[in-house]
């Protein structure tokens, strides 16, 4: 089954439209030198960057120069088109020239010097602007100018500062900060930004300590991490492989369009001109509207703990947001309302409602998202995002437990049913005795200590 038509989503958040720019704390859209954003494998040790005619040149500490074709940049698997045994002069990343503008990272004195026009007579007297610790700098080690913006890499604070225009006054604060504190490599973390380069639309950051080059992109529409939701829970947070997601995002389409339901065809990767990318890979789309987008995450992302998501449509793009990935993030589908919402449940092949309540001892069938990978599928039968499961009911890898009113309840099965796209089926026995009078119970499922949202279940008298 596809996402059932009765699952209504009411989480549209209108986001403002602005000119293409960078956003505080945004995620990188791509990584070069590693298979994914959370990998930290030895290999690339970048020291300097340069761009020429859709080629990114990366100088490595091993005295080699790598050339990458960035005309068609993907997030993973980008291999160099050429490798040269060529040393590069040390310190090149501390100076950047674009036209008549020059910026120098004076690391020893913890400052950045900026000349707007080095050909002017005034330039002989010194820089036009000096940026120091008063402008949020501590240990500037790299700079870049691209004709519009100034970028400064700060080693001590593990971040890159961005001025959307060349600063006009001493110690002018930056407009944007890229990089977030982290215990390891992620789509937002920067350890040591040893070199920077920009082509005007993308910023390349040589993150030497993590053996990679991060690629950040300016955007037309800001997107916040809180906009990315588990469709079942309608809440933000970590996501699991195969999870159905809802993105609260405005400005990408003026129309509403849904993929054909139960057509037997894979979900499209574009609807009404809208595309969603996770680590550069297009996601299958369930529906789009002026306020939200629904899609499914891939299953084959269990090898990473961090990813990057962004949206594109008709030449517009969103800022990238980080995605925290875990093995399972269970969520129960429920009807609209105040939390805990009424659960979508069946008992004795009939929908459970206040007029037709469930009874202790009955098997309750619920639907869920985010239960992760299934057990022991063969390579040719593993579920594929956006494609109906044609292999019969497949049990989930991570056991599911349940509680009803805080009491343990037996889980009969937790499967990805035949014909399903990302919607799991969980069957739970309601533990007796609950009550002798009609009432409402609270049901929750869990996997590896991660609990789902709670749902309400109308309960009738015990079945004799």
XYZ file of C-alpha atoms in Angstrom:
464
model
C 0.000 0.000 0.000
C 1.115 3.547 -0.535
C 0.618 6.210 2.081
C -3.090 5.904 2.741
C -5.311 8.733 1.609
C -6.624 9.287 5.129
C -3.215 10.450 6.364
C -3.695 14.220 6.413
C -0.721 16.507 6.950
C -1.222 19.998 8.375
C 2.303 21.282 8.991
C 2.844 23.919 6.302
C 5.259 26.633 7.369
C 5.629 29.566 5.002
C 9.251 30.555 4.485
C 10.359 33.905 3.083
C 11.876 34.190 -0.356
C 15.126 36.124 -0.659
C 18.024 36.600 -3.021
C 20.510 33.768 -3.440
C 22.721 33.820 -0.379
C 24.152 31.744 2.441
C 22.363 30.964 5.721
C 23.785 30.604 9.219
C 24.662 27.009 10.032
C 23.493 25.606 6.703
C 24.720 22.202 5.573
C 27.117 21.543 2.738
C 25.505 20.139 -0.401
C 28.436 17.904 -1.353
C 31.638 16.385 -0.035
C 34.771 15.575 -2.017
C 37.328 13.037 -0.800
C 34.945 10.990 1.380
C 32.093 8.585 0.519
C 29.651 10.526 2.722
C 29.481 13.402 5.198
C 30.123 11.331 8.338
C 33.066 9.329 6.917
C 36.558 10.151 8.151
C 38.838 7.965 6.052
C 42.521 8.770 5.464
C 43.460 9.901 1.993
C 42.884 13.437 0.796
C 44.764 16.033 2.879
C 43.986 19.338 1.140
C 46.162 22.404 1.619
C 45.043 24.793 -1.158
C 42.201 25.198 -3.675
C 41.760 26.831 -7.055
C 38.957 26.892 -9.661
C 39.333 27.245 -13.420
C 36.740 26.423 -16.097
C 34.630 23.954 -14.084
C 37.725 22.299 -12.671
C 38.511 22.339 -8.953
C 42.210 21.909 -8.278
C 43.077 20.549 -4.840
C 46.672 20.697 -3.636
C 47.418 17.835 -1.262
C 49.967 17.617 1.536
C 51.534 14.695 -0.362
C 52.753 17.171 -3.026
C 50.086 16.051 -5.469
C 47.534 18.172 -7.297
C 44.070 16.663 -7.832
C 41.719 17.970 -10.517
C 37.953 17.431 -10.160
C 35.226 18.111 -12.723
C 32.700 20.179 -10.747
C 30.453 20.993 -13.694
C 28.195 18.077 -12.696
C 28.960 17.868 -8.996
C 27.467 14.994 -6.991
C 27.679 14.593 -3.244
C 29.606 11.338 -3.189
C 31.821 9.295 -5.441
C 33.448 12.207 -7.285
C 36.799 10.917 -8.524
C 39.640 13.132 -9.737
C 39.962 13.455 -13.504
C 43.706 14.012 -13.154
C 46.429 13.656 -10.521
C 49.728 15.501 -10.922
C 52.916 15.276 -8.907
C 53.106 18.987 -8.257
C 53.958 20.845 -5.071
C 52.168 24.100 -4.264
C 53.672 27.092 -2.534
C 52.751 27.093 1.148
C 50.528 29.925 2.314
C 48.584 30.331 -0.932
C 45.316 29.921 0.985
C 46.151 32.998 3.082
C 45.869 35.317 0.069
C 42.975 35.778 -2.350
C 42.711 38.056 -5.375
C 39.638 38.796 -7.474
C 39.918 41.624 -9.982
C 41.226 44.606 -8.043
C 40.187 43.226 -4.652
C 42.697 41.518 -2.358
C 42.292 39.851 1.035
C 45.117 38.548 3.208
C 44.829 36.373 6.302
C 47.430 37.739 8.684
C 47.380 34.677 10.916
C 50.240 35.750 13.163
C 48.423 38.928 14.169
C 44.973 37.291 14.179
C 43.490 39.603 11.571
C 42.389 39.895 7.932
C 43.435 42.761 5.666
C 41.139 43.820 2.805
C 41.885 46.085 -0.164
C 38.916 47.065 -2.331
C 41.145 48.364 -5.149
C 44.852 47.615 -4.988
C 45.476 49.823 -8.031
C 44.388 52.982 -6.230
C 46.822 55.421 -4.638
C 45.137 54.908 -1.282
C 46.110 51.236 -1.397
C 49.759 52.211 -0.962
C 48.958 53.577 2.486
C 47.490 50.300 3.733
C 44.331 48.167 3.635
C 40.884 49.690 3.390
C 39.535 47.419 6.130
C 41.078 45.456 8.996
C 39.095 42.646 10.590
C 40.254 41.312 13.958
C 38.885 39.600 17.041
C 36.363 42.412 17.417
C 34.666 41.073 14.269
C 34.448 37.493 15.628
C 37.847 36.337 14.305
C 40.239 34.325 16.460
C 42.597 32.356 14.211
C 42.127 33.299 10.542
C 44.064 30.870 8.323
C 42.366 31.172 4.936
C 40.501 33.746 2.834
C 38.612 33.961 -0.453
C 36.970 36.768 -2.421
C 34.692 36.047 -5.370
C 33.855 39.516 -6.672
C 31.004 39.942 -4.230
C 31.644 38.158 -0.941
C 34.515 37.732 1.486
C 35.077 34.376 3.179
C 37.426 33.796 6.122
C 38.321 30.417 7.634
C 38.837 30.447 11.414
C 40.813 27.435 12.664
C 40.277 28.060 16.378
C 36.486 28.261 16.128
C 36.159 25.606 13.388
C 34.070 27.743 11.087
C 33.938 29.988 8.025
C 32.717 33.582 8.254
C 30.930 35.124 5.288
C 30.481 38.799 4.421
C 27.833 39.073 1.700
C 29.645 42.153 0.401
C 33.244 43.205 0.955
C 33.283 44.830 4.414
C 33.384 48.604 4.394
C 34.550 49.287 7.942
C 37.055 47.902 10.398
C 35.832 44.960 12.489
C 32.530 44.808 10.636
C 30.773 41.647 11.864
C 30.101 38.837 9.366
C 26.677 38.240 7.870
C 26.789 34.431 7.984
C 28.613 31.762 9.970
C 29.144 28.313 8.440
C 30.143 25.414 10.642
C 28.665 23.907 13.776
C 30.287 22.332 16.863
C 30.551 18.577 16.402
C 32.417 15.566 17.760
C 33.054 14.330 14.236
C 32.502 15.011 10.545
C 28.939 15.934 9.578
C 27.268 17.923 6.815
C 27.503 21.089 8.925
C 30.751 20.676 10.855
C 34.093 22.166 9.785
C 37.230 21.142 11.632
C 40.125 23.065 10.079
C 39.260 25.264 7.051
C 42.813 25.353 5.702
C 41.804 26.762 2.281
C 38.775 28.398 0.637
C 37.685 29.002 -2.949
C 34.450 30.287 -4.500
C 32.997 30.388 -8.000
C 30.385 32.975 -6.941
C 27.628 30.420 -6.332
C 29.467 27.725 -4.414
C 32.046 27.851 -1.641
C 34.658 25.089 -1.464
C 36.176 24.518 1.973
C 39.317 22.395 2.343
C 38.675 20.693 5.694
C 42.112 19.149 6.146
C 41.603 17.471 9.527
C 38.655 15.493 8.137
C 40.434 14.718 4.819
C 37.768 16.279 2.622
C 36.542 19.301 0.696
C 33.052 20.555 1.603
C 30.869 22.324 -0.957
C 28.411 24.959 0.272
C 25.925 26.629 -2.084
C 24.100 29.935 -1.966
C 20.329 29.624 -2.095
C 17.150 31.450 -3.063
C 14.973 30.132 -0.233
C 16.143 29.530 3.338
C 15.203 26.152 4.773
C 15.359 25.342 8.484
C 16.176 21.952 9.990
C 12.880 22.082 11.890
C 11.077 21.985 8.515
C 12.067 18.341 7.964
C 9.545 16.018 9.636
C 8.818 12.334 10.034
C 5.477 12.094 8.220
C 3.966 9.812 10.860
C 5.059 11.737 13.960
C 4.799 15.176 12.294
C 7.899 16.053 14.341
C 11.478 16.977 13.501
C 14.412 14.884 14.652
C 16.644 12.017 13.507
C 15.436 9.934 10.587
C 15.936 6.318 9.558
C 16.522 4.703 6.166
C 13.298 4.462 4.182
C 11.408 6.999 6.320
C 8.525 8.906 4.777
C 9.257 12.606 5.245
C 7.340 15.859 5.061
C 9.170 19.106 4.319
C 7.429 22.328 5.283
C 8.610 24.506 2.413
C 6.995 27.339 0.473
C 8.059 29.080 -2.706
C 8.758 26.075 -4.932
C 5.397 25.520 -6.610
C 2.017 27.233 -6.858
C 0.085 24.027 -7.467
C -0.669 20.793 -5.625
C 0.149 17.487 -7.272
C 0.335 13.925 -5.949
C 1.891 10.856 -7.500
C -0.671 8.295 -8.716
C -1.659 6.064 -5.793
C -1.457 2.279 -6.173
C -0.534 2.550 -9.854
C 2.193 -0.051 -9.531
C 4.702 2.426 -10.937
C 7.678 3.833 -9.004
C 7.187 7.244 -7.457
C 8.510 10.084 -9.640
C 11.591 12.071 -8.690
C 10.008 15.283 -9.964
C 6.529 16.683 -9.418
C 5.398 20.081 -10.682
C 9.050 20.907 -11.328
C 10.055 20.182 -7.717
C 13.007 17.932 -6.851
C 14.440 16.956 -3.456
C 18.038 15.800 -3.065
C 19.670 13.852 -0.249
C 23.450 13.779 -0.601
C 22.961 14.756 -4.228
C 20.571 11.870 -4.973
C 17.013 12.674 -6.074
C 14.306 11.357 -3.743
C 11.034 9.746 -4.847
C 8.184 12.192 -4.291
C 4.720 11.427 -2.939
C 3.215 14.889 -3.318
C 3.981 18.590 -3.542
C 1.935 21.662 -2.660
C 2.543 25.384 -2.137
C 3.376 24.709 1.525
C 4.823 21.194 1.804
C 6.607 18.376 0.025
C 6.348 14.666 0.867
C 9.016 12.159 -0.126
C 10.801 8.985 0.964
C 14.394 8.602 2.120
C 16.533 5.872 0.508
C 17.114 2.581 2.312
C 20.795 2.348 1.331
C 22.010 5.091 3.673
C 22.663 2.907 6.694
C 26.425 3.490 6.264
C 26.277 7.120 7.447
C 25.092 9.166 10.404
C 24.916 12.551 8.658
C 23.488 13.658 5.327
C 22.445 16.849 3.542
C 19.056 17.701 2.018
C 18.030 20.523 -0.306
C 15.184 21.342 -2.702
C 15.275 22.655 -6.266
C 12.543 23.867 -8.614
C 12.478 25.989 -11.774
C 15.909 27.450 -11.180
C 15.303 28.101 -7.487
C 17.096 26.231 -4.729
C 16.842 26.007 -0.972
C 19.679 26.168 1.470
C 20.879 22.712 2.461
C 19.907 21.360 5.866
C 21.596 18.575 7.830
C 19.893 15.223 8.306
C 20.793 13.189 11.382
C 20.472 9.506 10.474
C 19.918 6.621 12.879
C 18.881 3.002 12.427
C 15.230 3.501 13.408
C 12.924 6.376 14.343
C 9.493 4.789 14.840
C 6.386 6.854 14.241
C 2.698 5.914 14.329
C 0.254 7.375 11.828
C -2.600 9.226 13.482
C -5.519 11.463 12.601
C -5.145 15.240 12.940
C -5.583 16.769 16.342
C -3.852 17.685 19.538
C -1.143 15.300 20.773
C -1.601 12.522 21.558
C -3.649 12.181 18.371
C -6.181 9.414 17.620
C -4.307 6.458 16.161
C -5.121 4.909 12.791
C -5.933 1.387 13.931
C -7.948 -1.666 12.971
C -9.305 -4.434 15.237
C -11.173 -7.471 13.963
C -10.834 -6.056 10.405
C -12.766 -2.904 11.335
C -11.526 0.634 11.961
C -11.231 1.490 15.643
C -13.268 4.524 16.699
C -15.227 5.791 19.680
C -18.309 4.112 18.235
C -16.373 0.915 17.506
C -13.718 0.647 20.233
C -11.057 -2.014 20.579
C -11.231 -4.567 23.389
C -8.539 -6.003 25.644
C -7.140 -9.216 24.200
C -7.757 -8.168 20.595
C -5.001 -7.822 18.026
C -4.680 -4.195 17.019
C -3.225 -3.308 13.595
C -1.456 0.034 13.256
C 0.609 1.714 10.554
C 3.995 3.247 11.090
C 6.953 4.935 9.401
C 10.647 5.027 10.195
C 11.112 1.399 11.330
C 14.275 1.097 9.232
C 15.704 -1.863 7.355
C 14.015 -5.230 6.989
C 15.558 -8.581 7.912
C 17.696 -10.632 5.551
C 16.437 -9.570 2.140
C 18.468 -10.912 -0.750
C 20.328 -8.334 -2.795
C 17.746 -8.486 -5.552
C 14.754 -8.269 -3.197
C 15.788 -5.468 -0.850
C 13.176 -2.701 -0.692
C 13.813 0.314 -2.893
C 12.607 3.781 -2.020
C 9.628 4.869 -4.091
C 8.880 1.323 -5.304
C 6.154 -0.968 -3.981
C 7.455 -3.924 -1.984
C 6.924 -6.940 -4.239
C 8.581 -9.517 -1.952
C 5.793 -10.247 0.517
C 5.686 -9.141 4.135
C 9.246 -8.416 5.330
C 10.010 -8.307 9.061
C 11.947 -5.310 10.334
C 15.530 -5.824 11.510
C 15.230 -3.972 14.813
C 12.647 -5.509 17.186
C 9.605 -3.406 18.014
C 8.183 -3.216 21.511
C 4.925 -1.586 22.635
C 3.264 -0.196 25.722
C -0.398 0.529 26.391
C -1.070 2.897 29.272
C 2.547 2.293 30.297
C 2.112 -1.507 30.475
C 4.052 -3.818 28.119
C 1.990 -5.122 25.227
C 2.885 -8.084 23.031
C 3.938 -7.210 19.482
C 2.754 -9.975 17.163
C 4.604 -8.656 14.119
C 6.241 -5.577 12.619
C 6.642 -5.772 8.855
C 6.925 -3.873 5.620
C 3.846 -5.366 3.909
C 3.651 -6.463 0.313
C 2.753 -3.525 -1.930
C 3.874 -0.925 0.599
C 6.027 2.128 -0.043
C 7.522 3.086 3.297
C 4.395 2.284 5.378
C 5.000 -0.469 7.946
C 2.371 -2.610 9.676
C 2.569 -3.260 13.428
C 0.243 -5.750 15.143
C -0.142 -5.439 18.912
C -2.232 -7.435 21.400
C -4.083 -5.142 23.806
C -3.198 -6.350 27.299
C -6.137 -7.271 29.581
C -7.501 -6.040 31.820
C -7.536 -2.368 30.871
C -10.902 -1.237 32.202
C -14.433 -2.427 32.535
C -15.820 0.777 31.064
C -15.334 2.459 27.691
C -12.283 4.686 27.796
C -9.172 5.718 25.876
C -5.757 4.067 26.098
C -2.369 5.516 25.161
C -0.254 3.320 22.871
C 3.440 3.797 22.022
C 5.961 1.660 20.140
C 9.747 1.688 20.516
C 12.919 0.439 18.830
C 16.303 0.471 20.569
C 15.028 2.876 23.241
C 13.661 5.296 20.626
C 9.974 5.801 21.303
C 7.376 6.792 18.743
C 4.725 9.409 19.190
C 1.891 8.233 21.410
C -1.586 7.666 19.950
C -4.970 7.277 21.603
C -7.023 4.116 21.172
C -10.723 3.934 22.204
C -11.133 0.918 24.477
C -14.346 -0.903 25.287
C -15.202 -3.478 27.938
C -13.234 -6.720 28.151
C -14.392 -9.327 25.651
C -15.976 -12.278 27.479
